[in-house]
Short mmCIF file of C-alpha atoms in Angstrom, two decimals:
data_model
loop_
_atom_site.label_atom_id
_atom_site.label_comp_id
_atom_site.label_asym_id
_atom_site.label_seq_id
_atom_site.Cartn_x
_atom_site.Cartn_y
_atom_site.Cartn_z
CA VAL A 1 1.57 31.85 8.02
CA PRO A 2 1.30 35.52 9.07
CA SER A 3 0.45 38.03 6.32
CA VAL A 4 0.17 35.33 3.65
CA SER A 5 -3.19 33.89 2.67
CA VAL A 6 -2.28 31.87 -0.44
CA VAL A 7 1.12 30.64 -1.62
CA ARG A 8 1.52 29.00 -5.03
CA LEU A 9 3.99 26.21 -4.42
CA SER A 10 4.80 26.03 -8.11
CA ASP A 11 6.35 29.48 -7.82
CA CYS A 12 8.63 28.52 -4.94
CA GLN A 13 11.75 26.45 -4.63
CA ILE A 14 11.24 24.10 -1.72
CA HIS A 15 13.85 22.40 0.44
CA GLY A 16 12.68 20.15 3.23
CA HIS A 17 12.22 16.79 4.80
CA PHE A 18 9.43 14.56 6.03
CA THR A 19 8.38 14.14 9.62
CA ILE A 20 5.48 12.06 10.80
CA ASP A 21 2.92 14.83 10.34
CA LEU A 22 4.71 17.91 9.06
CA PHE A 23 6.73 19.00 6.07
CA TYR A 24 9.29 21.69 6.96
CA VAL A 25 9.78 24.19 4.16
CA CYS A 26 11.84 27.24 3.43
CA PHE A 27 10.78 29.48 0.55
CA GLN A 28 13.90 30.91 -1.05
CA GLY A 29 13.66 34.47 -2.21
CA SER A 30 10.91 35.37 0.24
CA LYS A 31 10.50 36.17 3.91
CA VAL A 32 8.18 33.25 4.53
CA GLN A 33 9.20 30.32 6.72
CA GLY A 34 6.74 27.95 8.30
CA HIS A 35 5.10 24.56 8.55
CA LEU A 36 2.64 23.11 6.07
CA SER A 37 0.51 20.03 6.56
CA VAL A 38 0.87 17.74 3.56
CA PHE A 39 -1.77 15.19 2.60
CA CYS A 40 -0.32 13.80 -0.66
CA LEU A 41 3.39 13.56 -1.40
CA SER A 42 5.36 11.90 -4.18
CA MET A 43 8.81 10.54 -3.37
CA ASP A 44 11.66 11.49 -5.68
CA PRO A 45 14.61 9.19 -4.85
CA SER A 46 16.93 11.15 -7.12
CA ARG A 47 16.76 14.03 -4.60
CA THR A 48 17.60 11.86 -1.59
CA SER A 49 20.23 13.60 0.51
CA LEU A 50 22.17 13.02 3.71
CA ARG A 51 20.39 14.80 6.53
CA ARG A 52 22.29 13.76 9.64
CA THR A 53 24.92 11.34 10.94
CA LEU A 54 24.46 9.69 14.35
CA ARG A 55 27.60 8.76 16.29
CA GLY A 56 27.52 6.76 19.50
CA HIS A 57 28.77 3.26 18.82
CA THR A 58 32.49 2.71 19.37
CA THR A 59 32.78 0.00 16.72
CA ALA A 60 30.72 -1.24 13.76
CA VAL A 61 26.96 -0.64 13.77
CA ALA A 62 25.40 -3.93 12.70
CA SER A 63 21.65 -3.32 12.74
CA VAL A 64 19.20 -0.44 13.06
CA ALA A 65 15.43 -0.44 13.45
CA SER A 66 12.49 1.87 13.91
CA PHE A 67 11.17 1.69 17.46
CA PRO A 68 8.42 4.36 17.34
CA PRO A 69 8.85 7.05 18.29
CA PHE A 70 12.54 6.24 18.65
CA LEU A 71 15.36 4.68 16.65
CA VAL A 72 17.29 1.70 18.07
CA SER A 73 20.66 0.26 16.99
CA VAL A 74 23.10 -2.49 17.97
CA GLY A 75 26.73 -3.10 17.10
CA TRP A 76 29.97 -4.95 17.57
CA ASP A 77 30.57 -2.97 20.78
CA GLU A 78 27.97 -5.30 22.43
CA GLN A 79 25.67 -2.33 23.06
CA LEU A 80 22.08 -1.43 22.30
CA ILE A 81 21.52 2.30 21.77
CA LEU A 82 18.19 4.12 21.84
CA TRP A 83 18.15 7.40 19.90
CA PRO A 84 15.78 10.40 20.24
CA LYS A 85 12.72 10.34 18.03
CA PRO A 86 13.41 11.74 14.53
CA SER A 87 10.78 14.46 14.82
CA ARG A 88 13.08 16.17 17.36
CA TRP A 89 16.00 16.33 14.92
CA SER A 90 15.48 19.85 13.64
CA PHE A 91 16.38 20.25 9.98
CA PHE A 92 18.05 23.57 10.81
CA GLN A 93 19.79 22.36 13.97
CA LYS A 94 23.33 21.17 13.28
CA LYS A 95 24.41 20.15 16.78
CA GLU A 96 25.13 16.50 17.46
CA VAL A 97 22.26 14.16 18.33
CA LYS A 98 23.18 12.25 21.48
CA PRO A 99 21.93 8.76 22.42
CA THR A 100 18.98 8.64 24.80
CA ARG A 101 20.09 5.37 26.38
CA VAL A 102 23.02 2.93 26.06
CA ILE A 103 22.40 -0.64 27.30
CA GLY A 104 24.76 -3.62 27.53
CA GLY A 105 24.14 -7.30 28.13
CA HIS A 106 25.64 -9.44 25.37
CA ARG A 107 29.15 -10.90 25.61
CA SER A 108 30.09 -10.46 21.95
CA TYR A 109 29.08 -8.71 18.73
CA VAL A 110 25.36 -7.99 18.44
CA HIS A 111 24.25 -8.66 14.85
CA LYS A 112 20.53 -7.97 14.89
CA VAL A 113 17.88 -5.90 16.67
CA LEU A 114 14.19 -6.55 16.06
CA PRO A 115 11.35 -4.59 17.74
CA LEU A 116 8.68 -6.93 19.07
CA ASN A 117 6.16 -4.34 20.26
CA ASP A 118 6.13 -0.79 21.63
CA ARG A 119 8.24 -1.79 24.66
CA VAL A 120 10.31 -4.87 23.82
CA VAL A 121 13.13 -5.53 21.36
CA LEU A 122 14.84 -8.82 20.52
CA THR A 123 18.59 -9.03 19.83
CA GLY A 124 20.80 -11.76 18.38
CA SER A 125 24.52 -12.03 19.03
CA GLU A 126 27.79 -13.67 18.14
CA ASP A 127 27.67 -15.19 21.64
CA GLY A 128 24.95 -17.59 20.46
CA THR A 129 22.17 -15.98 22.48
CA ILE A 130 19.01 -14.04 21.89
CA ARG A 131 17.90 -11.45 24.42
CA SER A 132 14.67 -9.67 25.10
CA PHE A 133 14.98 -6.11 26.44
CA ASP A 134 12.04 -4.23 27.94
CA LEU A 135 12.91 -0.63 27.10
CA GLY A 136 10.07 0.58 29.27
CA LEU A 137 12.31 -0.05 32.30
CA ASP A 138 15.18 2.16 33.43
CA ASP A 139 18.65 1.33 32.15
CA LEU A 140 19.83 -0.85 35.04
CA ASP A 141 16.59 -2.83 35.34
CA CYS A 142 16.40 -3.18 31.55
CA MET A 143 19.83 -4.82 31.50
CA THR A 144 19.50 -6.96 34.64
CA GLN A 145 15.93 -8.11 33.96
CA SER A 146 16.43 -8.81 30.26
CA LYS A 147 15.53 -12.35 29.26
CA ARG A 148 18.29 -14.45 27.77
CA ALA A 149 18.31 -17.76 25.94
CA GLU A 150 21.21 -19.73 24.49
CA VAL A 151 19.57 -20.99 21.31
CA HIS A 152 22.74 -21.80 19.37
CA ASP A 153 26.32 -22.79 20.13
CA VAL A 154 27.62 -20.19 17.66
CA SER A 155 26.60 -16.85 16.20
CA VAL A 156 22.98 -15.74 15.73
CA ASN A 157 23.15 -13.84 12.43
CA ASP A 158 19.55 -12.77 11.82
CA ILE A 159 16.07 -12.79 13.39
CA ALA A 160 12.61 -12.45 11.82
CA LEU A 161 9.08 -12.43 13.24
CA VAL A 162 6.94 -15.34 12.09
CA ASP A 163 3.91 -13.91 13.90
CA ARG A 164 3.28 -11.90 17.06
CA PHE A 165 4.15 -14.90 19.27
CA THR A 166 6.94 -16.61 17.34
CA ALA A 167 10.30 -15.56 15.88
CA VAL A 168 12.99 -17.43 13.97
CA THR A 169 16.79 -17.20 14.04
CA ALA A 170 19.41 -17.80 11.35
CA CYS A 171 22.66 -19.19 12.69
CA SER A 172 26.22 -20.12 11.86
CA ASP A 173 25.62 -23.76 12.93
CA THR A 174 23.67 -24.26 9.62
CA THR A 175 20.26 -24.31 11.35
CA LEU A 176 17.30 -22.06 12.01
CA LYS A 177 15.27 -22.18 15.21
CA THR A 178 11.79 -20.90 15.96
CA PHE A 179 11.20 -19.69 19.50
CA ASP A 180 8.51 -18.20 21.72
CA CYS A 181 8.82 -14.41 21.83
CA GLU A 182 7.69 -14.25 25.45
CA THR A 183 9.66 -17.07 27.07
CA LEU A 184 12.43 -17.37 24.43
CA GLU A 185 12.01 -21.15 24.59
CA THR A 186 12.90 -23.02 21.40
CA LYS A 187 9.95 -24.52 19.52
CA THR A 188 11.47 -26.19 16.44
CA THR A 189 14.82 -26.62 14.71
CA LEU A 190 14.89 -26.23 10.92
CA SER A 191 17.71 -28.07 9.17
CA GLY A 192 18.88 -28.58 5.61
CA HIS A 193 21.53 -25.99 4.87
CA GLU A 194 25.08 -27.26 4.51
CA GLU A 195 26.86 -24.06 5.58
CA VAL A 196 26.32 -20.90 7.67
CA VAL A 197 22.81 -19.44 7.50
CA ASN A 198 23.20 -15.68 7.07
CA ALA A 199 19.68 -14.37 6.57
CA VAL A 200 16.03 -15.13 7.19
CA CYS A 201 12.77 -13.41 6.22
CA ILE A 202 9.06 -14.18 6.19
CA THR A 203 7.44 -14.19 2.75
CA SER A 204 4.08 -12.57 2.02
CA ASN A 205 2.41 -16.01 2.13
CA GLY A 206 3.88 -16.86 5.53
CA LEU A 207 6.81 -19.09 4.58
CA ILE A 208 10.20 -18.88 6.27
CA ALA A 209 12.91 -18.14 3.67
CA SER A 210 16.57 -18.61 4.63
CA GLY A 211 19.76 -17.71 2.78
CA SER A 212 23.09 -19.47 3.30
CA GLU A 213 26.75 -19.62 2.38
CA ASP A 214 25.85 -22.86 0.56
CA LYS A 215 24.47 -20.55 -2.20
CA THR A 216 20.85 -21.67 -1.72
CA ILE A 217 17.58 -20.27 -0.42
CA ARG A 218 15.45 -22.75 1.49
CA LEU A 219 11.73 -22.45 2.20
CA PHE A 220 10.02 -23.80 5.31
CA ASP A 221 6.32 -23.74 6.18
CA PRO A 222 6.01 -23.09 9.94
CA ARG A 223 2.44 -24.39 9.86
CA SER A 224 3.32 -27.85 8.61
CA GLY A 225 6.39 -28.99 10.52
CA VAL A 226 10.15 -28.78 10.23
CA SER A 227 10.82 -30.28 6.81
CA CYS A 228 12.18 -28.09 4.03
CA ARG A 229 9.48 -27.30 1.48
CA SER A 230 11.80 -26.41 -1.41
CA VAL A 231 15.37 -25.43 -2.26
CA VAL A 232 16.11 -22.50 -4.57
CA LYS A 233 19.44 -22.65 -6.41
CA GLY A 234 21.01 -20.23 -8.82
CA HIS A 235 23.31 -17.94 -6.86
CA LYS A 236 27.00 -18.46 -7.56
CA GLU A 237 28.05 -17.04 -4.19
CA GLY A 238 26.68 -17.21 -0.67
CA VAL A 239 23.29 -15.58 0.01
CA VAL A 240 23.75 -12.95 2.72
CA SER A 241 20.50 -10.93 2.73
CA LEU A 242 16.79 -11.58 2.19
CA LYS A 243 13.75 -9.32 2.19
CA SER A 244 10.09 -9.63 1.24
CA VAL A 245 9.73 -6.58 -1.01
CA GLY A 246 6.17 -6.89 -2.28
CA GLU A 247 3.20 -9.16 -2.74
CA ASN A 248 4.66 -12.55 -3.66
CA THR A 249 8.12 -11.06 -4.25
CA VAL A 250 11.38 -11.70 -2.37
CA ALA A 251 14.78 -10.07 -2.96
CA ALA A 252 18.02 -11.93 -2.19
CA GLY A 253 21.51 -10.41 -2.09
CA ASP A 254 24.69 -12.44 -2.42
CA ARG A 255 28.45 -12.05 -2.00
CA SER A 256 29.04 -11.33 -5.70
CA GLY A 257 27.04 -8.07 -5.47
CA ILE A 258 23.93 -9.43 -7.21
CA VAL A 259 20.34 -8.96 -6.03
CA GLY A 260 17.92 -11.60 -7.30
CA ILE A 261 14.17 -10.89 -7.46
CA TYR A 262 12.03 -14.03 -6.97
CA ASP A 263 8.34 -14.81 -7.54
CA GLU A 264 6.79 -16.78 -4.67
CA ARG A 265 3.83 -17.88 -6.79
CA GLN A 266 5.95 -19.76 -9.29
CA SER A 267 8.15 -21.94 -7.10
CA PHE A 268 10.48 -19.02 -6.48
CA ASN A 269 11.29 -18.50 -10.14
CA LEU A 270 13.92 -15.83 -10.74
CA LEU A 271 12.21 -12.75 -12.20
CA HIS A 272 15.13 -10.35 -12.44
CA VAL A 273 18.83 -9.99 -11.66
CA ILE A 274 19.96 -6.59 -10.39
CA ARG A 275 23.60 -5.72 -11.00
CA GLY A 276 25.38 -2.63 -9.76
CA HIS A 277 27.10 -3.43 -6.46
CA THR A 278 30.71 -4.60 -6.64
CA SER A 279 30.73 -6.63 -3.42
CA ASP A 280 28.47 -8.41 -0.88
CA VAL A 281 24.90 -7.10 -0.69
CA LEU A 282 24.51 -7.15 3.09
CA CYS A 283 21.03 -5.64 3.44
CA ILE A 284 17.85 -4.95 1.47
CA GLU A 285 14.84 -2.77 2.35
CA LYS A 286 11.47 -2.14 0.75
CA ILE A 287 10.73 1.58 0.34
CA ASP A 288 7.36 1.25 -1.39
CA ASP A 289 5.66 -0.99 -3.96
CA ASN A 290 8.12 0.11 -6.64
CA LEU A 291 11.35 1.07 -4.88
CA ILE A 292 13.86 -1.02 -2.94
CA ALA A 293 17.17 -0.05 -1.33
CA SER A 294 20.27 -2.22 -0.91
CA GLY A 295 23.45 -1.73 1.10
CA SER A 296 26.76 -3.33 0.33
CA ARG A 297 30.28 -4.06 1.42
CA ASP A 298 31.26 -1.70 -1.42
CA ARG A 299 30.22 1.14 0.98
CA SER A 300 27.21 2.24 -1.08
CA VAL A 301 23.44 2.26 -0.70
CA LYS A 302 21.56 2.02 -3.99
CA ILE A 303 17.89 2.70 -4.73
CA TRP A 304 16.27 0.61 -7.48
CA ASP A 305 13.00 1.19 -9.36
CA LYS A 306 10.86 -1.76 -10.40
CA ARG A 307 9.03 0.40 -12.98
CA LEU A 308 12.32 1.00 -14.81
CA ASN A 309 13.35 -2.65 -14.89
CA TYR A 310 15.12 -2.15 -11.56
CA ALA A 311 17.33 0.66 -12.81
CA CYS A 312 19.45 2.40 -10.16
CA LEU A 313 17.89 5.78 -9.40
CA LYS A 314 20.41 6.89 -6.79
CA SER A 315 23.66 5.73 -5.23
CA LEU A 316 24.43 7.04 -1.74
CA ASN A 317 28.17 6.93 -1.07
CA ASP A 318 28.62 8.71 2.26
CA HIS A 319 29.75 5.79 4.42
CA GLU A 320 33.47 5.07 4.79
CA SER A 321 33.06 1.30 5.22
CA TRP A 322 30.61 -1.57 4.65
CA VAL A 323 26.91 -0.77 4.85
CA THR A 324 25.43 -3.39 7.18
CA ASP A 325 21.77 -2.34 7.35
CA VAL A 326 19.21 -0.03 5.77
CA LYS A 327 15.76 0.69 7.19
CA LEU A 328 12.81 2.84 6.16
CA LEU A 329 11.62 5.02 9.06
CA PRO A 330 7.95 5.93 9.68
CA ASN A 331 8.66 9.54 8.68
CA GLY A 332 9.75 8.50 5.18
CA GLU A 333 13.50 8.77 5.77
CA LEU A 334 16.15 6.07 5.37
CA ALA A 335 18.51 5.02 8.15
CA THR A 336 21.71 3.23 7.17
CA ALA A 337 24.19 1.48 9.48
CA SER A 338 27.85 0.90 8.76
CA VAL A 339 31.11 -0.60 9.99
CA ASP A 340 32.37 3.02 10.08
CA CYS A 341 30.52 3.30 13.47
CA CYS A 342 27.95 5.71 12.02
CA ILE A 343 24.23 5.75 11.28
CA ASN A 344 23.29 8.01 8.38
CA ILE A 345 19.82 9.50 8.04
CA TYR A 346 18.64 10.41 4.52
CA SER A 347 15.67 12.59 3.67
#
């Protein structure tokens, strides 16, 4: 920084946000503005603030994901949108961020987008199909050359990666199906649930965990066949979200607004019940080893701290409708998707 050799940060009030390799700062009360490289940062969730709102979908945004260096989203408008990389969203620039690309292909609501590698994303839709889009192609080729497979007769509600070659779907026909990520051919069908399967995740020990409207979580071992390994009961309403949030720990959200924390090592024993949402917990995200975020039909995103017995550190209430997804971005920010057609970015 010109004319300044040493700046004591403790003497300055800092406002800023994270990018992948820079921390933008403005020193109030001085003439100094610049960039500082930061090697060790502590996250303070209580200071989380809305940085930017992305508008491009014409109806509900159902899912959002980091697709380095970009952000990708899908929605009920049957579209997949690729957004500019976050490092180009200047903290001081207030003009609207426009989509980089808008791609169609599905015939109904798109519920899930899942990056497979640095070129390809998988999507699951209400039309019963999964699609594979190569975003390295131009828009027309990407749409026309996308691979498509009808894996279910009804809605595909969620997708998770089992490994680099295999993914698994959760579906409204009460089943899950594993499929080859390259060919999209079905490998196995996992049965056992009695109602719609809303969510699926892969636990830290490699099991497939599924959550259903039948109020249960079922565990399947993809290495040992198609039979259900165990059934976890306890929720009084349908399970609508699942996320592996730590070593041997899984979080499950249900329609009553409860988030249950389970221990994989002890037959999925319930460790803790988090209360705070007033309606369906539609999404859960791990922020770090101690913090998790949850989004709800009550329009809020809440951040919980394991060290404080899962106390709520912050409630973000900027969306005007259900929060359908929350994702941690590589630059340390949170992206939230909503039925209000918006994606909010929080620093």
